[in-house]
Short mmCIF file of C-alpha atoms in Angstrom, two decimals:
data_model
loop_
_atom_site.label_atom_id
_atom_site.label_comp_id
_atom_site.label_asym_id
_atom_site.label_seq_id
_atom_site.Cartn_x
_atom_site.Cartn_y
_atom_site.Cartn_z
CA UNK F 1339 -23.75 -55.63 48.42
CA UNK F 1340 -26.93 -53.84 49.50
CA UNK F 1341 -28.64 -51.25 47.36
CA UNK F 1342 -27.48 -48.58 49.79
CA UNK F 1343 -23.86 -49.81 49.55
CA UNK F 1344 -24.11 -49.82 45.76
CA UNK F 1345 -25.38 -46.27 45.67
CA UNK F 1346 -22.70 -45.20 48.06
CA UNK F 1347 -20.02 -46.87 45.91
CA UNK F 1348 -21.22 -45.15 42.73
CA UNK F 1349 -21.38 -41.85 44.59
CA UNK F 1350 -17.77 -42.26 45.76
CA UNK F 1351 -16.66 -43.11 42.19
CA UNK F 1352 -18.43 -40.02 40.84
CA UNK F 1353 -16.79 -37.82 43.51
CA UNK F 1354 -13.42 -39.32 42.63
CA UNK F 1355 -13.99 -38.80 38.91
CA UNK F 1356 -15.18 -35.25 39.47
CA UNK F 1357 -12.12 -34.49 41.59
CA UNK F 1358 -9.90 -36.01 38.92
CA UNK F 1359 -11.51 -33.87 36.19
CA UNK F 1360 -11.15 -30.75 38.29
CA UNK F 1361 -7.48 -31.62 38.88
CA UNK F 1362 -6.90 -32.01 35.15
CA UNK F 1363 -8.59 -28.71 34.49
CA UNK F 1364 -6.50 -26.99 37.05
CA UNK F 1365 -3.26 -28.44 35.67
CA UNK F 1366 -4.26 -27.37 32.14
CA UNK F 1367 -5.09 -23.86 33.40
CA UNK F 1368 -1.67 -23.64 35.09
CA UNK F 1369 0.41 -24.88 32.11
CA UNK F 1370 -1.60 -23.27 29.29
CA UNK F 1371 0.56 -20.11 29.16
CA UNK F 1372 3.58 -22.33 28.53
CA UNK F 1373 2.12 -24.40 25.69
CA UNK F 1374 2.98 -22.98 22.20
CA UNK F 1375 0.00 -21.39 20.54
CA UNK F 1376 -1.31 -23.44 17.62
CA UNK F 1377 -3.06 -21.88 14.66
CA UNK F 1378 -6.81 -21.94 14.66
CA UNK F 1379 -8.65 -23.99 12.06
CA UNK F 1380 -7.59 -27.30 10.56
CA UNK F 1381 -3.90 -27.68 9.70
CA UNK F 1382 -3.27 -27.12 6.01
CA UNK F 1383 -1.83 -30.13 4.19
CA UNK F 1384 0.71 -29.82 1.38
CA UNK F 1385 -2.00 -30.73 -1.13
CA UNK F 1386 -4.44 -28.22 0.31
CA UNK F 1387 -1.81 -25.48 0.18
CA UNK F 1388 -1.15 -26.22 -3.48
CA UNK F 1389 -4.87 -25.87 -4.31
CA UNK F 1390 -5.22 -22.64 -2.35
CA UNK F 1391 -2.11 -21.09 -3.92
CA UNK F 1392 -3.22 -22.09 -7.40
CA UNK F 1393 -6.51 -20.27 -6.84
CA UNK F 1394 -4.67 -17.18 -5.61
CA UNK F 1395 -2.15 -16.85 -8.45
CA UNK F 1396 -4.11 -14.54 -10.77
CA UNK F 1397 -5.18 -12.14 -7.95
CA UNK F 1398 -1.50 -12.02 -6.95
CA UNK F 1399 -0.38 -11.33 -10.54
CA UNK F 1400 -2.95 -8.55 -10.88
CA UNK F 1401 -1.84 -6.98 -7.55
CA UNK F 1402 1.82 -7.19 -8.47
CA UNK F 1403 1.21 -5.59 -11.88
CA UNK F 1404 -0.63 -2.72 -10.15
CA UNK F 1405 2.26 -2.27 -7.65
CA UNK F 1406 4.94 -2.42 -10.39
CA UNK F 1407 3.09 0.33 -12.32
CA UNK F 1408 4.43 2.82 -9.77
CA UNK F 1409 7.95 4.02 -10.62
CA UNK F 1410 10.15 3.55 -7.57
CA UNK F 1411 13.66 4.95 -8.02
CA UNK F 1412 14.52 6.50 -4.70
CA UNK F 1413 16.05 9.58 -6.37
CA UNK F 1414 12.44 10.77 -6.84
CA UNK F 1415 10.85 11.28 -3.40
CA UNK F 1416 7.40 11.88 -4.90
CA UNK F 1417 7.42 8.43 -6.53
CA UNK F 1418 8.39 6.75 -3.27
CA UNK F 1419 5.59 8.50 -1.43
CA UNK F 1420 3.10 7.10 -3.98
CA UNK F 1421 4.52 3.63 -3.33
CA UNK F 1422 4.12 4.15 0.40
CA UNK F 1423 0.43 5.13 -0.12
CA UNK F 1424 -0.14 1.97 -2.17
CA UNK F 1425 1.57 -0.15 0.45
CA UNK F 1426 -0.43 1.44 3.28
CA UNK F 1427 -3.67 0.53 1.60
CA UNK F 1428 -2.55 -3.03 0.83
CA UNK F 1429 -1.59 -3.86 4.41
CA UNK F 1430 -4.56 -1.97 5.97
CA UNK F 1431 -6.83 -4.17 3.81
CA UNK F 1432 -5.31 -7.16 5.57
CA UNK F 1433 -6.04 -5.72 9.03
CA UNK F 1434 -2.60 -4.27 9.77
CA UNK F 1435 -1.95 -1.08 11.67
CA UNK F 1436 0.40 1.02 9.51
CA UNK F 1437 2.87 3.77 10.35
CA UNK F 1438 5.16 5.96 8.22
CA UNK F 1439 8.41 6.46 10.14
CA UNK F 1440 10.32 9.65 9.50
CA UNK F 1441 14.09 9.45 8.96
CA UNK F 1442 16.88 11.83 7.97
CA UNK F 1443 16.21 10.81 4.43
CA UNK F 1444 13.14 9.03 2.94
CA UNK F 1445 10.60 7.60 5.37
CA UNK F 1446 10.24 3.93 6.30
CA UNK F 1447 7.00 1.95 6.23
CA UNK F 1448 5.94 -0.11 9.23
CA UNK F 1449 2.92 -2.49 9.47
CA UNK F 1450 1.91 -4.39 12.61
CA UNK F 1451 -0.62 -7.09 13.45
CA UNK F 1452 -0.98 -9.00 16.68
CA UNK F 1453 -2.34 -12.49 17.13
CA UNK F 1454 -4.40 -13.54 20.17
CA UNK F 1455 -2.26 -14.93 22.96
CA UNK F 1456 0.89 -14.80 20.82
CA UNK F 1457 3.93 -14.17 22.95
CA UNK F 1458 6.60 -13.79 20.22
CA UNK F 1459 7.03 -11.41 17.31
CA UNK F 1460 8.51 -11.98 13.82
CA UNK F 1461 9.85 -8.98 11.93
CA UNK F 1462 9.83 -9.22 8.13
CA UNK F 1463 12.12 -6.94 6.08
CA UNK F 1464 11.43 -5.92 2.45
CA UNK F 1465 12.26 -2.88 0.29
CA UNK F 1466 9.86 -1.15 -2.12
CA UNK F 1467 12.42 0.91 -4.08
CA UNK F 1468 14.08 -0.35 -7.29
CA UNK F 1469 17.07 0.25 -9.51
CA UNK F 1470 17.05 3.08 -12.04
CA UNK F 1471 15.46 2.35 -15.39
CA UNK F 1472 16.78 3.11 -18.90
CA UNK F 1473 13.66 2.34 -21.02
CA UNK F 1474 15.54 2.15 -24.30
CA UNK F 1475 17.43 -0.94 -23.02
CA UNK F 1476 14.24 -2.87 -22.22
CA UNK F 1477 12.59 -5.31 -24.66
CA UNK F 1478 9.14 -3.85 -23.97
CA UNK F 1479 7.42 -0.51 -24.42
CA UNK F 1480 7.28 0.47 -20.77
CA UNK F 1481 9.24 -1.14 -17.88
CA UNK F 1482 6.45 -0.11 -15.48
CA UNK F 1483 3.80 -2.02 -17.43
CA UNK F 1484 4.19 -5.74 -16.81
CA UNK F 1485 4.38 -8.04 -19.81
CA UNK F 1486 3.92 -11.85 -19.96
CA UNK F 1487 6.63 -13.70 -21.86
CA UNK F 1488 7.73 -17.25 -22.49
CA UNK F 1489 11.00 -18.66 -23.77
CA UNK F 1490 11.12 -19.31 -27.47
CA UNK F 1491 13.19 -21.97 -29.22
CA UNK F 1492 15.93 -19.45 -29.78
CA UNK F 1493 16.30 -18.94 -26.04
CA UNK F 1494 14.87 -15.40 -26.14
CA UNK F 1495 11.72 -14.45 -24.27
CA UNK F 1496 8.77 -13.48 -26.45
CA UNK F 1497 5.50 -11.89 -25.45
CA UNK F 1498 2.55 -14.29 -25.17
CA UNK F 1499 0.27 -13.96 -28.16
CA UNK F 1500 -3.23 -12.60 -27.68
CA UNK F 1501 -4.89 -11.58 -24.43
CA UNK F 1502 -3.74 -12.81 -21.06
CA UNK F 1503 -4.81 -16.41 -20.32
CA UNK F 1504 -7.84 -16.63 -18.01
CA UNK F 1505 -7.14 -19.96 -16.42
CA UNK F 1506 -4.07 -21.90 -15.36
CA UNK F 1507 -0.53 -20.58 -14.90
CA UNK F 1508 2.53 -22.08 -16.63
CA UNK F 1509 5.36 -22.04 -14.15
CA UNK F 1510 7.83 -21.12 -16.90
CA UNK F 1511 6.02 -17.96 -17.94
CA UNK F 1512 7.75 -14.76 -16.88
CA UNK F 1513 6.28 -11.44 -15.76
CA UNK F 1514 8.65 -8.69 -16.90
CA UNK F 1515 8.85 -5.28 -15.31
CA UNK F 1516 10.99 -3.30 -12.90
CA UNK F 1517 10.86 -4.69 -9.33
CA UNK F 1518 8.78 -7.74 -10.22
CA UNK F 1519 11.51 -9.66 -8.39
CA UNK F 1520 13.51 -7.05 -6.47
CA UNK F 1521 11.59 -6.58 -4.24
CA UNK F 1522 7.91 -5.95 -4.88
CA UNK F 1523 7.28 -9.56 -5.87
CA UNK F 1524 8.04 -10.94 -2.39
CA UNK F 1525 5.90 -8.22 -0.72
CA UNK F 1526 2.91 -9.34 -2.85
CA UNK F 1527 3.66 -13.02 -2.13
CA UNK F 1528 3.35 -12.35 1.58
CA UNK F 1529 0.19 -10.27 1.11
CA UNK F 1530 -1.50 -13.04 -0.83
CA UNK F 1531 -0.37 -15.69 1.68
CA UNK F 1532 -2.04 -13.59 4.34
CA UNK F 1533 -5.26 -13.58 2.23
CA UNK F 1534 -5.22 -17.41 2.08
CA UNK F 1535 -4.55 -17.73 5.80
CA UNK F 1536 -7.39 -15.41 6.65
CA UNK F 1537 -9.81 -17.17 4.32
CA UNK F 1538 -8.88 -20.53 5.91
CA UNK F 1539 -9.14 -19.11 9.45
CA UNK F 1540 -5.49 -19.78 10.02
CA UNK F 1541 -4.34 -17.28 12.62
CA UNK F 1542 -0.55 -16.84 12.60
CA UNK F 1543 0.89 -18.11 15.87
CA UNK F 1544 3.01 -15.01 16.32
CA UNK F 1545 2.75 -11.22 16.12
CA UNK F 1546 3.87 -9.77 12.81
CA UNK F 1547 5.82 -6.62 12.06
CA UNK F 1548 6.66 -5.59 8.56
CA UNK F 1549 9.43 -3.03 7.93
CA UNK F 1550 9.81 -1.87 4.33
CA UNK F 1551 12.84 0.10 3.29
CA UNK F 1552 12.35 2.87 0.71
CA UNK F 1553 15.99 3.34 -0.38
CA UNK F 1554 17.71 -0.06 -0.14
CA UNK F 1555 19.12 0.31 -3.65
CA UNK F 1556 20.78 3.56 -2.51
CA UNK F 1557 22.36 2.05 0.61
CA UNK F 1558 19.49 2.24 3.14
CA UNK F 1559 20.68 5.58 4.49
CA UNK F 1560 17.36 6.43 6.08
CA UNK F 1561 17.03 3.02 7.74
CA UNK F 1562 20.51 3.21 9.20
CA UNK F 1563 20.00 6.78 10.48
CA UNK F 1564 16.74 5.75 12.22
CA UNK F 1565 18.05 2.73 14.15
CA UNK F 1566 18.35 4.48 17.50
CA UNK F 1567 15.02 6.29 17.16
CA UNK F 1568 12.95 3.18 16.32
CA UNK F 1569 14.87 0.36 17.96
CA UNK F 1570 12.15 -0.28 20.55
CA UNK F 1571 9.35 -0.04 18.00
CA UNK F 1572 11.02 -2.60 15.80
CA UNK F 1573 11.86 -5.05 18.58
CA UNK F 1574 11.20 -8.69 17.65
CA UNK F 1575 12.22 -12.22 18.55
CA UNK F 1576 13.13 -13.24 14.97
CA UNK F 1577 13.76 -11.41 11.74
CA UNK F 1578 13.14 -12.68 8.16
CA UNK F 1579 14.72 -10.86 5.25
CA UNK F 1580 12.73 -11.50 2.11
CA UNK F 1581 15.08 -10.22 -0.61
CA UNK F 1582 17.27 -11.86 -3.20
CA UNK F 1583 17.03 -15.02 -5.35
CA UNK F 1584 16.70 -18.67 -4.26
CA UNK F 1585 19.12 -21.43 -5.39
CA UNK F 1586 19.30 -21.86 -9.15
CA UNK F 1587 17.51 -25.21 -8.83
CA UNK F 1588 14.37 -23.24 -7.73
CA UNK F 1589 14.16 -25.48 -4.65
CA UNK F 1590 12.96 -23.43 -1.66
CA UNK F 1591 15.98 -21.97 0.07
CA UNK F 1592 17.00 -20.69 3.46
CA UNK F 1593 20.05 -18.51 3.65
CA UNK F 1594 21.57 -18.03 7.12
CA UNK F 1595 23.83 -15.07 6.45
CA UNK F 1596 25.48 -12.83 3.92
CA UNK F 1597 28.97 -11.46 3.42
CA UNK F 1598 29.84 -7.86 4.24
CA UNK F 1599 31.72 -5.44 2.01
CA UNK F 1600 34.76 -3.28 2.65
CA UNK F 1601 36.73 -1.35 0.00
CA UNK F 1602 39.89 0.52 -0.80
CA UNK F 1603 41.50 2.38 -3.65
CA UNK F 1604 45.28 2.51 -4.49
CA UNK F 1605 46.88 5.13 -6.66
CA UNK F 1606 50.52 4.88 -7.79
CA UNK F 1607 52.49 7.73 -9.38
CA UNK F 1608 55.00 8.45 -12.12
CA UNK F 1609 56.04 11.83 -13.47
CA UNK F 1610 53.77 14.80 -12.52
CA UNK F 1611 52.29 14.77 -16.05
CA UNK F 1612 52.05 12.25 -18.93
CA UNK F 1613 55.36 11.84 -20.75
CA UNK F 1614 56.29 10.90 -24.32
CA UNK F 1615 57.23 7.21 -24.20
CA UNK F 1616 60.05 7.79 -26.72
CA UNK F 1617 61.66 10.66 -24.88
CA UNK F 1618 61.31 9.19 -21.35
CA UNK F 1619 60.82 5.44 -21.83
CA UNK F 1620 63.40 3.57 -19.73
CA UNK F 1621 63.84 6.71 -17.60
CA UNK F 1622 60.62 7.95 -16.06
CA UNK F 1623 58.94 5.21 -13.95
CA UNK F 1624 55.62 3.88 -15.23
CA UNK F 1625 53.01 3.88 -12.43
CA UNK F 1626 50.97 1.16 -14.21
CA UNK F 1627 53.85 -1.30 -13.84
CA UNK F 1628 54.26 -0.35 -10.20
CA UNK F 1629 50.58 -0.91 -9.63
CA UNK F 1630 50.69 -4.23 -11.47
CA UNK F 1631 53.60 -5.51 -9.35
CA UNK F 1632 51.76 -4.48 -6.22
CA UNK F 1633 48.56 -6.22 -7.34
CA UNK F 1634 50.33 -9.48 -8.29
CA UNK F 1635 51.88 -9.58 -4.77
CA UNK F 1636 48.39 -9.91 -3.31
CA UNK F 1637 47.16 -13.15 -4.96
CA UNK F 1638 48.69 -16.35 -6.28
CA UNK F 1639 47.80 -17.92 -9.60
CA UNK F 1640 45.06 -20.11 -7.97
CA UNK F 1641 43.28 -17.04 -6.64
CA UNK F 1642 44.34 -17.37 -3.00
CA UNK F 1643 45.12 -14.13 -1.20
CA UNK F 1644 48.79 -13.84 -0.10
CA UNK F 1645 48.29 -10.98 2.39
CA UNK F 1646 49.34 -12.37 5.80
CA UNK F 1647 46.39 -12.94 8.16
CA UNK F 1648 43.72 -12.51 5.44
CA UNK F 1649 42.14 -15.90 6.17
CA UNK F 1650 42.77 -16.05 9.92
CA UNK F 1651 40.02 -17.49 12.13
CA UNK F 1652 38.20 -19.45 9.43
CA UNK F 1653 37.78 -23.20 9.93
CA UNK F 1654 35.01 -25.75 9.19
CA UNK F 1655 33.98 -28.74 11.22
CA UNK F 1656 32.65 -31.87 9.53
CA UNK F 1657 29.02 -30.83 10.09
CA UNK F 1658 29.56 -27.51 8.38
CA UNK F 1659 31.36 -29.17 5.42
CA UNK F 1660 28.41 -31.56 5.10
CA UNK F 1661 25.95 -28.66 4.99
CA UNK F 1662 27.91 -26.92 2.21
CA UNK F 1663 28.37 -30.10 0.21
CA UNK F 1664 24.61 -30.77 0.34
CA UNK F 1665 23.78 -27.66 -1.72
CA UNK F 1666 22.89 -28.87 -5.20
CA UNK F 1667 25.40 -26.79 -7.12
CA UNK F 1668 26.71 -28.08 -10.45
CA UNK F 1669 30.25 -26.94 -11.00
CA UNK F 1670 30.24 -27.76 -14.74
CA UNK F 1671 27.00 -25.83 -15.23
CA UNK F 1672 28.33 -22.83 -13.30
CA UNK F 1673 31.57 -22.75 -15.22
CA UNK F 1674 29.74 -23.18 -18.51
CA UNK F 1675 27.44 -20.32 -17.65
CA UNK F 1676 30.46 -18.13 -16.76
CA UNK F 1677 32.46 -19.38 -19.71
CA UNK F 1678 35.50 -20.16 -17.54
CA UNK F 1679 37.74 -23.18 -17.97
CA UNK F 1680 38.71 -23.40 -14.34
CA UNK F 1681 37.61 -21.83 -11.08
CA UNK F 1682 39.82 -20.32 -8.37
CA UNK F 1683 40.99 -22.65 -5.57
CA UNK F 1684 40.16 -20.72 -2.42
CA UNK F 1685 37.44 -23.22 -1.33
CA UNK F 1686 36.85 -26.83 -2.11
CA UNK F 1687 33.58 -26.03 -3.85
CA UNK F 1688 31.42 -23.03 -4.73
CA UNK F 1689 29.71 -22.87 -1.33
CA UNK F 1690 32.95 -23.18 0.57
CA UNK F 1691 34.50 -20.35 -1.50
CA UNK F 1692 31.82 -18.04 -0.12
CA UNK F 1693 32.85 -18.70 3.45
CA UNK F 1694 36.11 -16.87 2.99
CA UNK F 1695 36.75 -13.11 2.48
CA UNK F 1696 37.44 -12.29 -1.09
CA UNK F 1697 39.77 -9.73 -2.66
CA UNK F 1698 38.49 -8.27 -5.90
CA UNK F 1699 39.63 -5.59 -8.33
CA UNK F 1700 36.47 -3.83 -9.38
CA UNK F 1701 38.13 -1.29 -11.69
CA UNK F 1702 41.49 -0.10 -13.01
CA UNK F 1703 42.56 3.03 -14.86
CA UNK F 1704 45.85 4.32 -16.38
CA UNK F 1705 45.71 6.88 -19.18
CA UNK F 1706 43.58 5.83 -22.22
CA UNK F 1707 43.16 2.68 -24.31
CA UNK F 1708 41.47 2.25 -27.66
CA UNK F 1709 40.34 5.35 -29.52
CA UNK F 1710 42.15 8.42 -28.19
CA UNK F 1711 45.12 6.54 -26.78
CA UNK F 1712 48.66 7.70 -27.34
CA UNK F 1713 52.30 6.62 -26.94
CA UNK F 1714 52.66 8.09 -23.48
CA UNK F 1715 53.79 7.12 -19.99
CA UNK F 1716 50.79 7.60 -17.63
CA UNK F 1717 51.13 10.08 -14.79
CA UNK F 1718 49.24 7.82 -12.39
CA UNK F 1719 47.52 4.41 -12.19
CA UNK F 1720 44.47 3.64 -10.09
CA UNK F 1721 42.89 0.37 -8.88
CA UNK F 1722 39.67 0.10 -6.86
CA UNK F 1723 39.08 -2.99 -4.73
CA UNK F 1724 36.36 -4.58 -2.67
CA UNK F 1725 36.78 -7.15 0.13
CA UNK F 1726 33.76 -9.36 0.78
CA UNK F 1727 33.77 -9.88 4.51
CA UNK F 1728 32.64 -12.94 6.54
CA UNK F 1729 31.69 -12.82 10.27
CA UNK F 1730 35.20 -13.84 11.26
CA UNK F 1731 36.77 -10.87 9.53
CA UNK F 1732 36.36 -7.30 10.73
CA UNK F 1733 36.40 -4.69 7.97
CA UNK F 1734 38.80 -2.27 9.70
CA UNK F 1735 41.25 -5.10 10.46
CA UNK F 1736 41.22 -6.27 6.86
CA UNK F 1737 41.91 -2.78 5.53
CA UNK F 1738 44.83 -2.49 8.00
CA UNK F 1739 46.21 -5.85 6.74
CA UNK F 1740 46.19 -4.57 3.19
CA UNK F 1741 47.90 -1.33 4.17
CA UNK F 1742 50.70 -3.18 6.02
CA UNK F 1743 51.16 -5.50 3.05
CA UNK F 1744 51.67 -2.55 0.71
CA UNK F 1745 54.27 -1.10 3.09
CA UNK F 1746 56.13 -4.42 3.13
CA UNK F 1747 56.41 -4.24 -0.70
CA UNK F 1748 58.53 -1.10 -0.25
CA UNK F 1749 55.88 1.55 -0.87
CA UNK F 1750 55.30 4.67 1.20
CA UNK F 1751 51.59 4.68 2.03
CA UNK F 1752 49.87 8.06 2.25
CA UNK F 1753 46.29 8.91 3.08
CA UNK F 1754 46.40 12.02 0.86
CA UNK F 1755 47.52 13.02 -2.60
CA UNK F 1756 51.32 13.38 -2.38
CA UNK F 1757 52.76 16.85 -2.20
CA UNK F 1758 55.64 17.91 -4.53
CA UNK F 1759 58.02 17.51 -1.61
CA UNK F 1760 56.84 13.94 -0.93
CA UNK F 1761 57.09 13.04 -4.63
CA UNK F 1762 60.76 14.08 -4.62
CA UNK F 1763 61.49 12.38 -1.32
CA UNK F 1764 59.90 8.92 -1.86
CA UNK F 1765 60.52 6.74 -4.88
CA UNK F 1766 57.40 4.57 -4.57
CA UNK F 1767 54.19 6.18 -3.24
CA UNK F 1768 50.69 4.79 -2.86
CA UNK F 1769 47.74 7.04 -2.07
CA UNK F 1770 45.54 4.63 -0.09
CA UNK F 1771 41.89 5.21 0.73
CA UNK F 1772 40.12 2.55 2.80
CA UNK F 1773 36.61 2.06 4.01
CA UNK F 1774 35.60 -0.67 6.63
CA UNK F 1775 32.16 -0.77 4.98
CA UNK F 1776 29.30 -3.04 5.93
CA UNK F 1777 29.83 -6.09 8.20
CA UNK F 1778 28.73 -9.67 7.56
CA UNK F 1779 26.22 -11.69 9.57
CA UNK F 1780 25.45 -15.34 10.07
CA UNK F 1781 22.81 -17.08 12.16
CA UNK F 1782 23.36 -20.62 13.41
CA UNK F 1783 21.56 -23.21 11.30
CA UNK F 1784 20.63 -25.35 14.32
CA UNK F 1785 19.38 -22.44 16.40
CA UNK F 1786 15.64 -22.31 17.25
CA UNK F 1787 14.89 -19.95 14.33
CA UNK F 1788 16.63 -22.19 11.85
CA UNK F 1789 14.83 -25.26 13.09
CA UNK F 1790 11.48 -23.45 12.89
CA UNK F 1791 11.95 -22.28 9.32
CA UNK F 1792 13.24 -25.63 8.15
CA UNK F 1793 10.17 -27.32 9.67
CA UNK F 1794 7.85 -24.79 8.03
CA UNK F 1795 9.30 -25.20 4.55
CA UNK F 1796 9.58 -28.97 4.84
CA UNK F 1797 5.93 -29.22 5.94
CA UNK F 1798 4.85 -27.01 3.03
CA UNK F 1799 6.82 -28.73 0.28
CA UNK F 1800 7.33 -32.26 1.55
CA UNK F 1801 11.11 -32.00 1.22
CA UNK F 1802 13.98 -30.25 2.88
CA UNK F 1803 14.95 -26.76 1.68
CA UNK F 1804 18.38 -25.92 0.30
CA UNK F 1805 20.43 -24.64 3.23
CA UNK F 1806 22.93 -21.90 2.39
CA UNK F 1807 25.24 -21.11 5.28
CA UNK F 1808 26.16 -17.66 3.89
CA UNK F 1809 25.57 -16.07 0.52
CA UNK F 1810 28.17 -14.19 -1.43
CA UNK F 1811 26.49 -10.80 -1.66
CA UNK F 1812 25.84 -8.08 0.87
CA UNK F 1813 22.50 -6.95 2.18
CA UNK F 1814 22.55 -3.27 3.40
CA UNK F 1815 20.22 -4.27 6.25
CA UNK F 1816 23.06 -5.98 8.23
CA UNK F 1817 23.65 -2.95 10.55
CA UNK F 1818 19.93 -3.01 11.20
CA UNK F 1819 20.05 -6.70 12.18
CA UNK F 1820 23.04 -6.05 14.48
CA UNK F 1821 21.45 -2.98 16.12
CA UNK F 1822 18.33 -4.95 16.94
CA UNK F 1823 20.38 -7.92 18.20
CA UNK F 1824 17.91 -10.30 16.62
CA UNK F 1825 18.55 -13.68 14.94
CA UNK F 1826 17.89 -13.24 11.25
CA UNK F 1827 17.53 -15.56 8.22
CA UNK F 1828 17.18 -14.59 4.61
CA UNK F 1829 14.20 -16.36 2.96
CA UNK F 1830 14.73 -15.62 -0.78
CA UNK F 1831 11.74 -16.27 -3.03
CA UNK F 1832 12.50 -15.15 -6.61
CA UNK F 1833 14.26 -16.93 -9.51
CA UNK F 1834 18.03 -16.60 -9.77
CA UNK F 1835 17.91 -15.50 -13.40
CA UNK F 1836 15.63 -12.54 -12.78
CA UNK F 1837 17.85 -9.79 -14.17
CA UNK F 1838 17.54 -7.75 -11.02
CA UNK F 1839 19.40 -4.39 -11.26
CA UNK F 1840 19.45 -4.83 -15.07
CA UNK F 1841 17.09 -4.24 -17.98
CA UNK F 1842 14.36 -6.83 -18.50
CA UNK F 1843 13.94 -7.70 -14.83
CA UNK F 1844 11.43 -10.57 -14.46
CA UNK F 1845 9.69 -12.97 -12.09
CA UNK F 1846 9.21 -16.65 -13.02
CA UNK F 1847 5.60 -17.52 -12.24
CA UNK F 1848 6.70 -20.84 -10.70
CA UNK F 1849 8.56 -18.76 -8.16
CA UNK F 1850 5.48 -16.67 -7.53
CA UNK F 1851 3.66 -19.92 -6.80
CA UNK F 1852 6.36 -21.35 -4.51
CA UNK F 1853 6.87 -17.92 -2.85
CA UNK F 1854 3.28 -17.61 -1.76
CA UNK F 1855 3.37 -21.16 -0.49
CA UNK F 1856 6.58 -20.58 1.42
CA UNK F 1857 5.04 -17.48 3.10
CA UNK F 1858 1.86 -19.47 3.90
CA UNK F 1859 3.90 -22.31 5.42
CA UNK F 1860 5.72 -19.84 7.66
CA UNK F 1861 2.51 -18.09 8.66
CA UNK F 1862 0.95 -21.38 9.78
CA UNK F 1863 3.82 -23.02 11.62
CA UNK F 1864 4.04 -22.55 15.43
CA UNK F 1865 7.21 -20.97 16.79
CA UNK F 1866 9.53 -23.02 19.01
#
């Protein structure tokens, strides 16, 4: 080959290579919008996360203690406004745009932050209000001043001696104070995970919206009233509810739904006033016995509801049964903790029992027992019930089933207190008041959101999370989830034995550690 031919060949090769490179660049330019955005900076390993979270623990504890120092019972609007001011500053410090949303009751708090080129948005839900406090019932001077405690040999929690430790955190230490767990602790966990991500140049691969309820413990009235007004502003692709406790094993947990809650009250009647049991025993009907017979008609001795249609529509395939069986519940430990010899037989195990609607008597009353009681026949007997709903059971339908069952037992069902004429006409009367209540929700475990969160937690902890198909309690935010038509998953972070809603509420510091890490794992995992 001549020199000229060689030069020509090399030139042809270069043109071909250049054209190929240009083609690759063009293809990349065309498909780039469809490639999921990855976080900037080097991916954080599990070991790296552990080190970063360890370093962040004391700043998080200090921030949480400062937040807890603000009383937050929603009956006091001024206290809630102080909490909103604190929360505004905390999120603004992390680069969020904050807005206070007016409602018919107390305002809501919204924080927003966008990520470059992110095409999807994740909405996080928290609440900043707490349960009422009765200081005399707490084992510390002030429920708003956090106290470090550790478990003594007696099983009681005692304050740590001396000043607060300066280095290291024992996972079994507890931080006591109102709302350390429910729900200020999780807010601070996310804030400190954001600090770590920013320091490590880890840009979340999605836009973030934070909605914080200010009266969740009072039923979220303001949130529910504001749904129509702020639906567009709160629009998101996924919703994460960070409230409630994780599994008792303290293994990171993902909960894909919660039961709803309906309720009703039944009142049965005897004579118009209390009667002497000697003068009228065996003659004037006793409403307590009538109520008792009616109640026993509703359940068998194994706890299964006998009302026709109560369990209709509920069935489990093999995959669902496997998911429930995989939850590391210990029946013996649960029963020992409850001090019960045997559990009810509605479900094959604890998790399966939560997949059914439940019928529960939450209170009963007939005259007086104990001090002040007398030998009388009560004039009326009252029982108040709740029905925990599942997605397959509509609250209104369930209330109607109960009403029809009462009628089949031979009672005349009224929706008002009986008149004298009605009392003389009907031998067995029930005054029935029903409320369809709050619905249940459940997100599919194998849907994109579930797969994303499982991947995030598994990457962060090196093991699979506990998967709970549906939890037993009710979150008032369910109407909010349904109004937004957004898939939602509950990501609980605090310890099960945190005494939420009770005196001596606390946060286990091992859960503070794992909670920050869970948030960090979510913030650094690309969306599907």
